[in-house]
Amino acid sequence: MQPWCLVSPASRGIGFELARLLLQRTNAPIVATARKDLDQMRHNILNGLGKDAGERLNVLQLDVIGSFNTCFATAEAQCITNSDKDEESIASASSACQRQLSLNPKEAYLHLSFCIPGILFPEKSPSQVDADNALLTYRTNTLGPLLTIKHFEKFLPTKNTNITSPAELAAGNEGSMPRSAVWANMSARVGSITDNRLGGWFSYRSSKAAVNQLTKTFDNRLQTRSGEKAMAISLHPGTVKTGLSKEFWGNVKEDKLFSPQFAAERLVEVVGRLDIENRGKFWDWEGKEIPP
């Protein structure tokens, strides 16, 4: 069966670099998503890469929040309608994989997925929590991955799927692809309850803690559905020079502030080293387990 990879979203930052890296390190089709400007994203991802990469890259529109952040100015019923439309974006992307891209679960399977939507409002105290911003945080960071799982789970291998060996998939880049299919949710170290020593960032911390619970729950589901052929994990990329963390770059040691390219390389290496006994857990960019 034909393996393929998903990076959502891939318009910038870590997702952008992950899409480029997977095009270089695998011979699999890559599905990259964005909220808008798909043609520009495709052009940027393919910049400097060969013709083969262009033939394997597929870009789709997928928006986990859509107009949700504007619905508070309207009636509650309109908010619900907008929420439904947001899920339609995810459902449409899933359908496009099957129909337009011929990635039918009977003929192809999802071998590696990076699900990485993220937004941060850094509240230092409860008095700074804004209800609209908090809801947007949960909508993006937690419900976004959950709804993506809802509509893309069908592409992951089952117990009866014949999966491709890492060597065949990795296009000569030994050790860069996992033996089992992997669904990777992007979390953050601040989502660890055990590791929480400083407090603050109330909505972001709790949204990422929920991501880790989502990962474990989904992995339990995959153990029944897929056996050892698919697993779910959470990842912490470190502090990366993206728009999400820009306000805090000055507080991070230079050798701990990573470029998106470096973060993507490390995350792919970590995922490539994981065995099935590592399933359902939370891993950092060095391949060290983070307690929940």
PDB file of C-alpha atoms in Angstrom:
ATOM      1  CA  MET A   1       0.000   0.000   0.000  1.00  0.00           C
ATOM      2  CA  GLN A   2       1.036   3.583  -0.663  1.00  0.00           C
ATOM      3  CA  PRO A   3       2.130   5.436   2.508  1.00  0.00           C
ATOM      4  CA  TRP A   4       1.670   9.210   2.752  1.00  0.00           C
ATOM      5  CA  CYS A   5       2.311  12.003   5.242  1.00  0.00           C
ATOM      6  CA  LEU A   6       0.253  14.880   6.602  1.00  0.00           C
ATOM      7  CA  VAL A   7       1.460  18.223   7.961  1.00  0.00           C
ATOM      8  CA  SER A   8      -1.279  20.496   9.278  1.00  0.00           C
ATOM      9  CA  PRO A   9      -0.828  23.423   9.137  1.00  0.00           C
ATOM     10  CA  ALA A  10       2.266  23.956   6.971  1.00  0.00           C
ATOM     11  CA  SER A  11       2.092  27.597   5.935  1.00  0.00           C
ATOM     12  CA  ARG A  12       4.928  28.799   8.168  1.00  0.00           C
ATOM     13  CA  GLY A  13       7.196  27.978  11.105  1.00  0.00           C
ATOM     14  CA  ILE A  14       7.706  24.370  12.138  1.00  0.00           C
ATOM     15  CA  GLY A  15       4.963  23.021   9.867  1.00  0.00           C
ATOM     16  CA  PHE A  16       6.501  24.685   6.819  1.00  0.00           C
ATOM     17  CA  GLU A  17       9.904  23.191   7.570  1.00  0.00           C
ATOM     18  CA  LEU A  18       8.413  19.770   8.325  1.00  0.00           C
ATOM     19  CA  ALA A  19       6.748  19.702   4.916  1.00  0.00           C
ATOM     20  CA  ARG A  20      10.010  20.611   3.166  1.00  0.00           C
ATOM     21  CA  LEU A  21      11.977  18.077   5.209  1.00  0.00           C
ATOM     22  CA  LEU A  22       9.577  15.207   4.525  1.00  0.00           C
ATOM     23  CA  LEU A  23       9.694  15.967   0.812  1.00  0.00           C
ATOM     24  CA  GLN A  24      13.480  15.574   0.992  1.00  0.00           C
ATOM     25  CA  ARG A  25      13.688  12.593   3.343  1.00  0.00           C
ATOM     26  CA  THR A  26      10.876  10.402   2.026  1.00  0.00           C
ATOM     27  CA  ASN A  27       9.518   9.290  -1.312  1.00  0.00           C
ATOM     28  CA  ALA A  28       5.923   9.518  -0.089  1.00  0.00           C
ATOM     29  CA  PRO A  29       3.177  11.944  -1.118  1.00  0.00           C
ATOM     30  CA  ILE A  30       2.942  14.844   1.335  1.00  0.00           C
ATOM     31  CA  VAL A  31      -0.344  16.586   2.151  1.00  0.00           C
ATOM     32  CA  ALA A  32       0.241  20.087   3.543  1.00  0.00           C
ATOM     33  CA  THR A  33      -2.615  22.273   4.734  1.00  0.00           C
ATOM     34  CA  ALA A  34      -3.156  25.983   5.275  1.00  0.00           C
ATOM     35  CA  ARG A  35      -5.998  28.368   6.012  1.00  0.00           C
ATOM     36  CA  LYS A  36      -5.388  30.503   2.921  1.00  0.00           C
ATOM     37  CA  ASP A  37      -2.923  31.441   0.148  1.00  0.00           C
ATOM     38  CA  LEU A  38      -2.431  27.819  -0.937  1.00  0.00           C
ATOM     39  CA  ASP A  39      -0.610  28.635  -4.173  1.00  0.00           C
ATOM     40  CA  GLN A  40       1.884  30.846  -2.363  1.00  0.00           C
ATOM     41  CA  MET A  41       2.471  28.205   0.296  1.00  0.00           C
ATOM     42  CA  ARG A  42       3.084  25.578  -2.364  1.00  0.00           C
ATOM     43  CA  HIS A  43       5.573  27.851  -4.113  1.00  0.00           C
ATOM     44  CA  ASN A  44       7.408  28.581  -0.865  1.00  0.00           C
ATOM     45  CA  ILE A  45       7.612  24.943   0.213  1.00  0.00           C
ATOM     46  CA  LEU A  46       8.967  23.834  -3.156  1.00  0.00           C
ATOM     47  CA  ASN A  47      11.547  26.628  -3.429  1.00  0.00           C
ATOM     48  CA  GLY A  48      14.902  25.004  -4.191  1.00  0.00           C
ATOM     49  CA  LEU A  49      13.511  21.461  -4.292  1.00  0.00           C
ATOM     50  CA  GLY A  50      13.399  19.237  -7.371  1.00  0.00           C
ATOM     51  CA  LYS A  51      10.628  18.262  -9.782  1.00  0.00           C
ATOM     52  CA  ASP A  52       9.916  15.085  -7.848  1.00  0.00           C
ATOM     53  CA  ALA A  53       8.964  17.116  -4.786  1.00  0.00           C
ATOM     54  CA  GLY A  54       6.449  19.104  -6.808  1.00  0.00           C
ATOM     55  CA  GLU A  55       4.831  15.913  -8.030  1.00  0.00           C
ATOM     56  CA  ARG A  56       4.438  14.603  -4.482  1.00  0.00           C
ATOM     57  CA  LEU A  57       3.292  17.765  -2.710  1.00  0.00           C
ATOM     58  CA  ASN A  58      -0.454  18.255  -2.338  1.00  0.00           C
ATOM     59  CA  VAL A  59      -1.829  21.390  -0.673  1.00  0.00           C
ATOM     60  CA  LEU A  60      -5.309  21.580   0.828  1.00  0.00           C
ATOM     61  CA  GLN A  61      -7.340  24.216   2.632  1.00  0.00           C
ATOM     62  CA  LEU A  62      -8.000  23.324   6.275  1.00  0.00           C
ATOM     63  CA  ASP A  63      -9.007  25.795   8.975  1.00  0.00           C
ATOM     64  CA  VAL A  64      -9.537  24.595  12.556  1.00  0.00           C
ATOM     65  CA  ILE A  65     -10.957  27.950  13.710  1.00  0.00           C
ATOM     66  CA  GLY A  66     -12.396  29.700  10.645  1.00  0.00           C
ATOM     67  CA  SER A  67     -14.714  32.522  11.686  1.00  0.00           C
ATOM     68  CA  PHE A  68     -14.926  31.290  15.280  1.00  0.00           C
ATOM     69  CA  ASN A  69     -12.973  34.265  16.591  1.00  0.00           C
ATOM     70  CA  THR A  70     -15.540  36.708  15.185  1.00  0.00           C
ATOM     71  CA  CYS A  71     -18.678  34.929  16.287  1.00  0.00           C
ATOM     72  CA  PHE A  72     -18.783  36.553  19.720  1.00  0.00           C
ATOM     73  CA  ALA A  73     -20.161  39.724  18.179  1.00  0.00           C
ATOM     74  CA  THR A  74     -23.233  37.826  16.964  1.00  0.00           C
ATOM     75  CA  ALA A  75     -25.954  35.709  18.481  1.00  0.00           C
ATOM     76  CA  GLU A  76     -25.066  32.403  20.128  1.00  0.00           C
ATOM     77  CA  ALA A  77     -26.891  30.512  17.389  1.00  0.00           C
ATOM     78  CA  GLN A  78     -24.606  32.089  14.820  1.00  0.00           C
ATOM     79  CA  CYS A  79     -21.564  30.942  16.820  1.00  0.00           C
ATOM     80  CA  ILE A  80     -22.818  27.382  16.609  1.00  0.00           C
ATOM     81  CA  THR A  81     -23.318  27.699  12.889  1.00  0.00           C
ATOM     82  CA  ASN A  82     -19.807  29.044  12.425  1.00  0.00           C
ATOM     83  CA  SER A  83     -18.398  26.199  14.511  1.00  0.00           C
ATOM     84  CA  ASP A  84     -20.141  23.691  12.273  1.00  0.00           C
ATOM     85  CA  LYS A  85     -18.669  25.379   9.213  1.00  0.00           C
ATOM     86  CA  ASP A  86     -15.199  25.210  10.728  1.00  0.00           C
ATOM     87  CA  GLU A  87     -15.502  21.443  11.067  1.00  0.00           C
ATOM     88  CA  GLU A  88     -16.688  21.306   7.480  1.00  0.00           C
ATOM     89  CA  SER A  89     -13.266  22.634   6.465  1.00  0.00           C
ATOM     90  CA  ILE A  90     -11.586  19.675   8.154  1.00  0.00           C
ATOM     91  CA  ALA A  91     -14.113  17.204   6.751  1.00  0.00           C
ATOM     92  CA  SER A  92     -13.650  18.652   3.256  1.00  0.00           C
ATOM     93  CA  ALA A  93      -9.874  18.281   3.463  1.00  0.00           C
ATOM     94  CA  SER A  94     -10.308  14.666   4.525  1.00  0.00           C
ATOM     95  CA  SER A  95     -12.668  13.999   1.619  1.00  0.00           C
ATOM     96  CA  ALA A  96     -10.256  15.686  -0.786  1.00  0.00           C
ATOM     97  CA  CYS A  97      -7.485  13.305   0.286  1.00  0.00           C
ATOM     98  CA  GLN A  98      -9.668  10.364  -0.630  1.00  0.00           C
ATOM     99  CA  ARG A  99     -11.333  11.674  -3.779  1.00  0.00           C
ATOM    100  CA  GLN A 100      -9.060  14.229  -5.419  1.00  0.00           C
ATOM    101  CA  LEU A 101      -5.713  12.779  -4.367  1.00  0.00           C
ATOM    102  CA  SER A 102      -6.719   9.107  -4.655  1.00  0.00           C
ATOM    103  CA  LEU A 103      -5.494   8.375  -1.124  1.00  0.00           C
ATOM    104  CA  ASN A 104      -8.220   5.794  -0.590  1.00  0.00           C
ATOM    105  CA  PRO A 105      -7.819   3.885   2.702  1.00  0.00           C
ATOM    106  CA  LYS A 106      -8.116   0.659   0.728  1.00  0.00           C
ATOM    107  CA  GLU A 107      -5.078   1.565  -1.387  1.00  0.00           C
ATOM    108  CA  ALA A 108      -3.050   4.013   0.713  1.00  0.00           C
ATOM    109  CA  TYR A 109      -2.490   4.703   4.384  1.00  0.00           C
ATOM    110  CA  LEU A 110      -1.317   7.615   6.525  1.00  0.00           C
ATOM    111  CA  HIS A 111       2.122   6.737   7.872  1.00  0.00           C
ATOM    112  CA  LEU A 112       3.090   9.991   9.563  1.00  0.00           C
ATOM    113  CA  SER A 113       0.975  12.943  10.658  1.00  0.00           C
ATOM    114  CA  PHE A 114       2.134  16.132  12.359  1.00  0.00           C
ATOM    115  CA  CYS A 115      -0.902  17.945  13.775  1.00  0.00           C
ATOM    116  CA  ILE A 116       0.423  21.282  14.988  1.00  0.00           C
ATOM    117  CA  PRO A 117      -2.120  24.130  15.246  1.00  0.00           C
ATOM    118  CA  GLY A 118      -1.223  26.535  18.018  1.00  0.00           C
ATOM    119  CA  ILE A 119      -2.013  29.931  19.519  1.00  0.00           C
ATOM    120  CA  LEU A 120      -0.856  31.606  22.743  1.00  0.00           C
ATOM    121  CA  PHE A 121      -2.262  34.349  24.993  1.00  0.00           C
ATOM    122  CA  PRO A 122       0.233  34.582  27.917  1.00  0.00           C
ATOM    123  CA  GLU A 123      -1.864  35.446  30.962  1.00  0.00           C
ATOM    124  CA  LYS A 124       0.240  35.974  34.096  1.00  0.00           C
ATOM    125  CA  SER A 125      -2.727  35.921  36.488  1.00  0.00           C
ATOM    126  CA  PRO A 126      -6.384  34.857  36.387  1.00  0.00           C
ATOM    127  CA  SER A 127      -7.394  38.532  36.163  1.00  0.00           C
ATOM    128  CA  GLN A 128      -5.769  38.688  32.722  1.00  0.00           C
ATOM    129  CA  VAL A 129      -7.785  35.791  31.296  1.00  0.00           C
ATOM    130  CA  ASP A 130     -10.084  36.973  28.509  1.00  0.00           C
ATOM    131  CA  ALA A 131     -12.980  34.599  27.854  1.00  0.00           C
ATOM    132  CA  ASP A 132     -12.933  35.050  24.084  1.00  0.00           C
ATOM    133  CA  ASN A 133      -9.178  34.515  23.873  1.00  0.00           C
ATOM    134  CA  ALA A 134      -9.346  31.482  26.146  1.00  0.00           C
ATOM    135  CA  LEU A 135     -12.066  29.897  24.020  1.00  0.00           C
ATOM    136  CA  LEU A 136     -10.031  30.597  20.903  1.00  0.00           C
ATOM    137  CA  THR A 137      -7.030  28.949  22.567  1.00  0.00           C
ATOM    138  CA  TYR A 138      -8.956  25.784  23.393  1.00  0.00           C
ATOM    139  CA  ARG A 139     -10.601  25.826  19.983  1.00  0.00           C
ATOM    140  CA  THR A 140      -7.244  25.997  18.225  1.00  0.00           C
ATOM    141  CA  ASN A 141      -4.897  24.013  20.446  1.00  0.00           C
ATOM    142  CA  THR A 142      -7.190  21.233  21.668  1.00  0.00           C
ATOM    143  CA  LEU A 143     -10.408  20.957  19.689  1.00  0.00           C
ATOM    144  CA  GLY A 144      -8.518  21.545  16.435  1.00  0.00           C
ATOM    145  CA  PRO A 145      -6.390  18.380  16.815  1.00  0.00           C
ATOM    146  CA  LEU A 146      -9.398  16.419  18.117  1.00  0.00           C
ATOM    147  CA  LEU A 147     -11.535  17.253  15.085  1.00  0.00           C
ATOM    148  CA  THR A 148      -8.611  16.576  12.763  1.00  0.00           C
ATOM    149  CA  ILE A 149      -8.262  13.146  14.349  1.00  0.00           C
ATOM    150  CA  LYS A 150     -12.014  12.631  13.933  1.00  0.00           C
ATOM    151  CA  HIS A 151     -11.829  13.114  10.173  1.00  0.00           C
ATOM    152  CA  PHE A 152      -8.396  11.632   9.422  1.00  0.00           C
ATOM    153  CA  GLU A 153      -8.330   8.540  11.648  1.00  0.00           C
ATOM    154  CA  LYS A 154      -9.763   6.468   8.802  1.00  0.00           C
ATOM    155  CA  PHE A 155      -6.505   6.883   6.879  1.00  0.00           C
ATOM    156  CA  LEU A 156      -4.323   5.299   9.576  1.00  0.00           C
ATOM    157  CA  PRO A 157      -3.509   1.603   9.103  1.00  0.00           C
ATOM    158  CA  THR A 158      -5.568  -1.119  10.722  1.00  0.00           C
ATOM    159  CA  LYS A 159      -4.317  -4.442  12.037  1.00  0.00           C
ATOM    160  CA  ASN A 160      -4.766  -5.887   8.540  1.00  0.00           C
ATOM    161  CA  THR A 161      -2.845  -3.191   6.660  1.00  0.00           C
ATOM    162  CA  ASN A 162       0.442  -4.130   5.009  1.00  0.00           C
ATOM    163  CA  ILE A 163       2.646  -1.189   5.965  1.00  0.00           C
ATOM    164  CA  THR A 164       5.797  -0.094   4.173  1.00  0.00           C
ATOM    165  CA  SER A 165       9.184  -0.611   5.800  1.00  0.00           C
ATOM    166  CA  PRO A 166      11.012   2.527   7.026  1.00  0.00           C
ATOM    167  CA  ALA A 167      13.862   1.860   4.588  1.00  0.00           C
ATOM    168  CA  GLU A 168      11.515   1.862   1.587  1.00  0.00           C
ATOM    169  CA  LEU A 169       9.752   4.995   2.764  1.00  0.00           C
ATOM    170  CA  ALA A 170      12.830   6.963   3.773  1.00  0.00           C
ATOM    171  CA  ALA A 171      14.363   7.288   0.302  1.00  0.00           C
ATOM    172  CA  GLY A 172      17.837   6.360   1.515  1.00  0.00           C
ATOM    173  CA  ASN A 173      17.672   8.464   4.692  1.00  0.00           C
ATOM    174  CA  GLU A 174      18.124   5.605   7.142  1.00  0.00           C
ATOM    175  CA  GLY A 175      16.436   6.019  10.513  1.00  0.00           C
ATOM    176  CA  SER A 176      14.301   8.986   9.537  1.00  0.00           C
ATOM    177  CA  MET A 177      10.965   7.157   9.405  1.00  0.00           C
ATOM    178  CA  PRO A 178       9.191   5.234  12.188  1.00  0.00           C
ATOM    179  CA  ARG A 179       8.436   1.513  11.894  1.00  0.00           C
ATOM    180  CA  SER A 180       4.801   2.050  12.868  1.00  0.00           C
ATOM    181  CA  ALA A 181       2.493   4.753  11.592  1.00  0.00           C
ATOM    182  CA  VAL A 182       2.568   7.764  13.940  1.00  0.00           C
ATOM    183  CA  TRP A 183       0.039  10.461  14.713  1.00  0.00           C
ATOM    184  CA  ALA A 184       2.014  13.265  16.397  1.00  0.00           C
ATOM    185  CA  ASN A 185       0.210  16.057  18.210  1.00  0.00           C
ATOM    186  CA  MET A 186       2.207  19.179  18.950  1.00  0.00           C
ATOM    187  CA  SER A 187       2.168  19.903  22.668  1.00  0.00           C
ATOM    188  CA  ALA A 188       4.503  21.982  24.844  1.00  0.00           C
ATOM    189  CA  ARG A 189       6.498  21.356  27.988  1.00  0.00           C
ATOM    190  CA  VAL A 190       4.297  23.853  29.826  1.00  0.00           C
ATOM    191  CA  GLY A 191       1.432  21.414  29.243  1.00  0.00           C
ATOM    192  CA  SER A 192       3.049  18.999  31.703  1.00  0.00           C
ATOM    193  CA  ILE A 193       1.252  19.187  35.051  1.00  0.00           C
ATOM    194  CA  THR A 194       4.187  17.486  36.785  1.00  0.00           C
ATOM    195  CA  ASP A 195       6.677  19.969  35.338  1.00  0.00           C
ATOM    196  CA  ASN A 196       4.598  23.074  36.162  1.00  0.00           C
ATOM    197  CA  ARG A 197       6.733  25.006  38.641  1.00  0.00           C
ATOM    198  CA  LEU A 198       6.144  28.590  37.526  1.00  0.00           C
ATOM    199  CA  GLY A 199       2.414  28.860  36.825  1.00  0.00           C
ATOM    200  CA  GLY A 200       0.988  31.472  34.478  1.00  0.00           C
ATOM    201  CA  TRP A 201      -0.222  31.009  30.902  1.00  0.00           C
ATOM    202  CA  PHE A 202      -3.487  29.598  32.231  1.00  0.00           C
ATOM    203  CA  SER A 203      -5.324  28.920  28.967  1.00  0.00           C
ATOM    204  CA  TYR A 204      -2.264  27.809  26.999  1.00  0.00           C
ATOM    205  CA  ARG A 205      -0.994  25.432  29.702  1.00  0.00           C
ATOM    206  CA  SER A 206      -4.384  23.824  30.177  1.00  0.00           C
ATOM    207  CA  SER A 207      -5.005  23.524  26.433  1.00  0.00           C
ATOM    208  CA  LYS A 208      -1.710  21.687  25.974  1.00  0.00           C
ATOM    209  CA  ALA A 209      -2.319  19.476  29.022  1.00  0.00           C
ATOM    210  CA  ALA A 210      -5.566  18.524  27.298  1.00  0.00           C
ATOM    211  CA  VAL A 211      -3.622  17.717  24.131  1.00  0.00           C
ATOM    212  CA  ASN A 212      -1.545  15.201  26.098  1.00  0.00           C
ATOM    213  CA  GLN A 213      -4.716  13.584  27.432  1.00  0.00           C
ATOM    214  CA  LEU A 214      -6.120  13.537  23.894  1.00  0.00           C
ATOM    215  CA  THR A 215      -2.953  11.837  22.660  1.00  0.00           C
ATOM    216  CA  LYS A 216      -3.128   9.118  25.314  1.00  0.00           C
ATOM    217  CA  THR A 217      -6.832   8.528  24.748  1.00  0.00           C
ATOM    218  CA  PHE A 218      -6.386   8.302  20.991  1.00  0.00           C
ATOM    219  CA  ASP A 219      -3.459   5.936  21.398  1.00  0.00           C
ATOM    220  CA  ASN A 220      -5.623   3.658  23.548  1.00  0.00           C
ATOM    221  CA  ARG A 221      -8.106   3.676  20.684  1.00  0.00           C
ATOM    222  CA  LEU A 222      -5.364   2.836  18.165  1.00  0.00           C
ATOM    223  CA  GLN A 223      -4.183  -0.125  20.234  1.00  0.00           C
ATOM    224  CA  THR A 224      -7.581  -1.703  19.639  1.00  0.00           C
ATOM    225  CA  ARG A 225      -8.023  -0.494  16.057  1.00  0.00           C
ATOM    226  CA  SER A 226      -4.505  -0.790  14.680  1.00  0.00           C
ATOM    227  CA  GLY A 227      -2.547  -2.968  17.094  1.00  0.00           C
ATOM    228  CA  GLU A 228       1.158  -2.265  16.693  1.00  0.00           C
ATOM    229  CA  LYS A 229       0.775  -0.709  13.261  1.00  0.00           C
ATOM    230  CA  ALA A 230      -0.153   2.788  14.460  1.00  0.00           C
ATOM    231  CA  MET A 231       0.378   4.876  17.572  1.00  0.00           C
ATOM    232  CA  ALA A 232      -0.149   8.414  18.851  1.00  0.00           C
ATOM    233  CA  ILE A 233       2.390  10.609  20.642  1.00  0.00           C
ATOM    234  CA  SER A 234       2.791  14.213  21.790  1.00  0.00           C
ATOM    235  CA  LEU A 235       5.849  16.316  20.942  1.00  0.00           C
ATOM    236  CA  HIS A 236       7.582  19.328  22.497  1.00  0.00           C
ATOM    237  CA  PRO A 237       9.751  21.193  19.942  1.00  0.00           C
ATOM    238  CA  GLY A 238      11.588  23.431  22.395  1.00  0.00           C
ATOM    239  CA  THR A 239      11.403  27.209  22.134  1.00  0.00           C
ATOM    240  CA  VAL A 240      11.338  27.997  18.435  1.00  0.00           C
ATOM    241  CA  LYS A 241      11.737  31.340  16.662  1.00  0.00           C
ATOM    242  CA  THR A 242       8.178  31.645  15.397  1.00  0.00           C
ATOM    243  CA  GLY A 243       5.514  34.280  15.798  1.00  0.00           C
ATOM    244  CA  LEU A 244       3.965  32.340  18.680  1.00  0.00           C
ATOM    245  CA  SER A 245       7.034  32.751  20.907  1.00  0.00           C
ATOM    246  CA  LYS A 246       8.460  36.040  19.581  1.00  0.00           C
ATOM    247  CA  GLU A 247       7.540  37.998  22.712  1.00  0.00           C
ATOM    248  CA  PHE A 248       9.750  35.685  24.813  1.00  0.00           C
ATOM    249  CA  TRP A 249      12.885  35.284  22.683  1.00  0.00           C
ATOM    250  CA  GLY A 250      14.828  37.628  24.939  1.00  0.00           C
ATOM    251  CA  ASN A 251      14.238  35.373  27.949  1.00  0.00           C
ATOM    252  CA  VAL A 252      15.714  32.274  26.306  1.00  0.00           C
ATOM    253  CA  LYS A 253      19.405  31.356  26.156  1.00  0.00           C
ATOM    254  CA  GLU A 254      20.763  31.610  22.638  1.00  0.00           C
ATOM    255  CA  ASP A 255      21.604  27.914  22.416  1.00  0.00           C
ATOM    256  CA  LYS A 256      18.040  27.018  23.482  1.00  0.00           C
ATOM    257  CA  LEU A 257      16.255  29.216  20.955  1.00  0.00           C
ATOM    258  CA  PHE A 258      15.837  27.088  17.855  1.00  0.00           C
ATOM    259  CA  SER A 259      15.185  27.872  14.231  1.00  0.00           C
ATOM    260  CA  PRO A 260      12.080  26.214  12.750  1.00  0.00           C
ATOM    261  CA  GLN A 261      14.361  24.169  10.478  1.00  0.00           C
ATOM    262  CA  PHE A 262      16.372  22.813  13.409  1.00  0.00           C
ATOM    263  CA  ALA A 263      13.188  22.001  15.351  1.00  0.00           C
ATOM    264  CA  ALA A 264      11.709  20.157  12.369  1.00  0.00           C
ATOM    265  CA  GLU A 265      14.885  18.118  11.893  1.00  0.00           C
ATOM    266  CA  ARG A 266      14.985  17.107  15.541  1.00  0.00           C
ATOM    267  CA  LEU A 267      11.307  16.178  15.678  1.00  0.00           C
ATOM    268  CA  VAL A 268      11.585  13.975  12.590  1.00  0.00           C
ATOM    269  CA  GLU A 269      14.652  12.302  14.112  1.00  0.00           C
ATOM    270  CA  VAL A 270      12.833  11.707  17.407  1.00  0.00           C
ATOM    271  CA  VAL A 271       9.795  10.208  15.673  1.00  0.00           C
ATOM    272  CA  GLY A 272      12.047   8.031  13.526  1.00  0.00           C
ATOM    273  CA  ARG A 273      13.648   6.479  16.620  1.00  0.00           C
ATOM    274  CA  LEU A 274      10.418   5.614  18.422  1.00  0.00           C
ATOM    275  CA  ASP A 275       9.348   2.015  18.919  1.00  0.00           C
ATOM    276  CA  ILE A 276       5.872   0.768  19.684  1.00  0.00           C
ATOM    277  CA  GLU A 277       6.568   0.688  23.425  1.00  0.00           C
ATOM    278  CA  ASN A 278       6.993   4.483  23.252  1.00  0.00           C
ATOM    279  CA  ARG A 279       3.380   4.957  22.249  1.00  0.00           C
ATOM    280  CA  GLY A 280       0.953   7.291  23.991  1.00  0.00           C
ATOM    281  CA  LYS A 281       3.730   9.309  25.616  1.00  0.00           C
ATOM    282  CA  PHE A 282       5.070  12.865  25.484  1.00  0.00           C
ATOM    283  CA  TRP A 283       8.543  13.386  23.947  1.00  0.00           C
ATOM    284  CA  ASP A 284      10.768  16.439  23.665  1.00  0.00           C
ATOM    285  CA  TRP A 285      13.079  17.478  20.841  1.00  0.00           C
ATOM    286  CA  GLU A 286      15.962  15.506  22.382  1.00  0.00           C
ATOM    287  CA  GLY A 287      13.956  12.294  22.520  1.00  0.00           C
ATOM    288  CA  LYS A 288      13.483  12.519  26.304  1.00  0.00           C
ATOM    289  CA  GLU A 289      10.125  11.642  27.820  1.00  0.00           C
ATOM    290  CA  ILE A 290       8.264  14.459  29.561  1.00  0.00           C
ATOM    291  CA  PRO A 291       5.996  13.423  32.467  1.00  0.00           C
ATOM    292  CA  PRO A 292       2.306  14.296  31.986  1.00  0.00           C
TER     293      PRO A 292
END
